Amino acid sequence: MRIDIFTLFPGMFTAYLDESILKRAQAMGQLTVHLHHIRDYASGKHRITDEPPFGGGGGMVLKPEPIFTAVESLLATLPHEGAERERPPLILMTPQGRPFTQTIAQELAQHAHLLLLCGRYEGVDERVRTHLVSDEISIGDYVLTGGELAALVIVDAVTRLLPGVLGAEGAAASDSYATGLLEGPHYTKPADFRGWQVPDVLRSGHAAHIARWRREAALRRTWQRRPDLLLTAPLTEADKWFLRQLAQETALSE
Ligand code: SAM
């Protein structure tokens, strides 16, 4: 996958991109990231990228021209430039966008190429939103100073879904949300830490028992923390039976 990021602060990305899984994904050739400094596309001696808002009020707004020029310059280098259906999605980072979820990460991971646009200050000129971007994503109901962290969140969540990036040992398939449930707890060595024991079943070597314990632990955790997920999660008859037991236990203990 190729990801192009448009930002006023390209230096903010390098430390995160150059470590751990994202570094490995790039070394494997599964991920290529191109950072575009919006200021490089601003005209005039001072390369101004932002101006005060029309109508007054505080803050600055990112001007449309440098952003259009940056994006269109890139699109011009791609094959079949201009054909709408060939264009990779251009996603604006904004607290007003659709809330980012694992389902959206899976959707984005199907694309070969993504363009991410980071706002700053009061955000981007509305004409960028209405005439240039094709999608808008928020990483949560709070306001950050800029879209760079949001873009990194998307790059990270999408990259770990690309084939081979996590390797078999870290497969994303059993992660929270991927199964429709929260994942259950994990334990590692030592088996006894300050008198707190690892559940015996996890040390039993009995694969079927371990799988059932993990499934029930995931159901229990989801029931406790995110019962809303149980309305849409794919559940087996055994899962439903376990949840009925859990409901009875809860009712008895209240
Ligand atoms: N004035 C804007 C508003 O009220 O909607 C907020 C602008 S915010 C200070 C500056 C930039 O940070 C935004 O343009 C966006 O790119 C980014 N940003 C802030 N919060 C975000 C969030 N929750 N998700 C994605 N991007 C966010």
Coordinates of N, CA, C and O and ligand atoms in Angstrom, one line a residue, residues 92-96 117-124 137-148 150, ligand 1:
L92 N -9.7 13.7 4.6 CA -9.4 14.8 5.4 C -9.6 14.4 6.9 O -10.6 13.8 7.3
M93 N -8.5 14.7 7.7 CA -8.6 14.4 9.1 C -9.4 15.6 9.7 O -9.0 16.7 9.6
T94 N -10.5 15.3 10.4 CA -11.3 16.3 11.0 C -12.2 15.8 12.1 O -12.7 14.6 12.0
P95 N -12.3 16.5 13.2 CA -13.2 16.0 14.3 C -14.7 15.9 13.8 O -15.5 15.4 14.6
Q96 N -15.0 16.4 12.6 CA -16.4 16.4 12.1 C -16.6 15.2 11.2 O -17.7 15.1 10.6
L117 N -5.0 14.0 4.4 CA -4.8 15.5 4.5 C -5.0 15.9 6.0 O -6.0 15.7 6.6
C118 N -3.9 16.6 6.5 CA -3.9 17.0 7.9 C -4.3 18.5 8.0 O -3.6 19.3 7.4
G119 N -5.3 18.8 8.7 CA -5.6 20.2 9.0 C -4.8 20.7 10.1 O -4.1 20.0 10.8
R120 N -4.8 22.0 10.3 CA -4.2 22.7 11.5 C -5.0 23.9 11.8 O -5.9 24.3 11.1
Y121 N -4.7 24.6 12.9 CA -5.4 25.9 13.3 C -6.9 25.6 13.4 O -7.4 24.7 14.0
E122 N -7.7 26.5 12.6 CA -9.2 26.3 12.7 C -9.6 25.2 11.7 O -10.8 24.9 11.6
G123 N -8.7 24.7 10.9 CA -9.0 23.7 9.9 C -8.8 24.2 8.5 O -8.1 25.3 8.3
V124 N -9.3 23.5 7.5 CA -9.0 23.9 6.1 C -10.2 24.7 5.5 O -11.3 24.6 6.0
I137 N -12.5 11.8 8.1 CA -12.5 10.8 9.3 C -12.1 11.6 10.5 O -11.2 12.4 10.5
S138 N -12.8 11.2 11.6 CA -12.4 11.7 13.0 C -11.9 10.5 13.8 O -12.4 9.4 13.7
I139 N -10.9 10.8 14.6 CA -10.4 9.7 15.5 C -11.1 9.7 16.9 O -10.7 8.9 17.7
G140 N -12.0 10.6 17.1 CA -12.7 10.6 18.3 C -13.4 12.0 18.6 O -13.1 13.0 17.9
D141 N -14.3 12.0 19.6 CA -15.0 13.2 19.9 C -14.2 14.1 20.8 O -14.6 14.3 22.0
Y142 N -13.1 14.6 20.3 CA -12.3 15.6 21.0 C -11.5 16.3 19.9 O -11.5 15.9 18.8
V143 N -10.9 17.5 20.3 CA -10.2 18.3 19.3 C -8.7 18.3 19.5 O -8.3 18.7 20.6
L144 N -8.0 17.9 18.5 CA -6.5 17.9 18.6 C -6.0 19.2 17.9 O -6.8 19.9 17.2
T145 N -4.8 19.5 18.1 CA -4.2 20.8 17.5 C -4.0 20.6 16.0 O -4.0 21.6 15.2
G146 N -3.9 19.4 15.5 CA -3.7 19.1 14.1 C -4.0 17.7 13.7 O -4.2 16.8 14.6
G147 N -4.0 17.4 12.4 CA -4.4 16.1 11.9 C -3.3 15.1 11.9 O -3.6 14.0 11.5
E148 N -2.1 15.5 12.3 CA -1.0 14.6 12.2 C -1.2 13.3 13.0 O -0.9 12.2 12.5
A150 N -3.9 12.0 14.0 CA -5.0 11.3 13.4 C -4.6 10.5 12.2 O -4.9 9.3 12.0
Ligands
SAM1 N1 -12.2 24.2 14.3 C1 -12.3 22.8 14.0 C2 -13.6 22.3 14.5 O1 -14.1 22.9 15.5 O2 -14.1 21.4 14.0 C3 -11.1 22.1 14.7 C4 -9.8 22.3 14.1 S1 -8.5 21.4 14.9 C5 -8.0 22.6 16.1 C6 -7.2 21.5 13.8 C7 -7.1 20.2 12.9 O3 -6.8 19.1 13.7 C8 -8.3 19.8 12.1 O4 -8.4 20.5 10.9 C9 -8.1 18.3 11.9 O5 -7.2 18.1 10.8 C10 -7.3 17.9 13.1 N2 -8.2 17.3 14.1 C11 -8.5 17.8 15.3 N3 -9.2 16.9 16.0 C12 -9.4 15.8 15.3 C13 -10.0 14.6 15.4 N4 -10.7 14.3 16.5 N5 -10.0 13.7 14.4 C14 -9.3 13.9 13.3 N6 -8.6 15.1 13.1 C15 -8.7 16.0 14.1

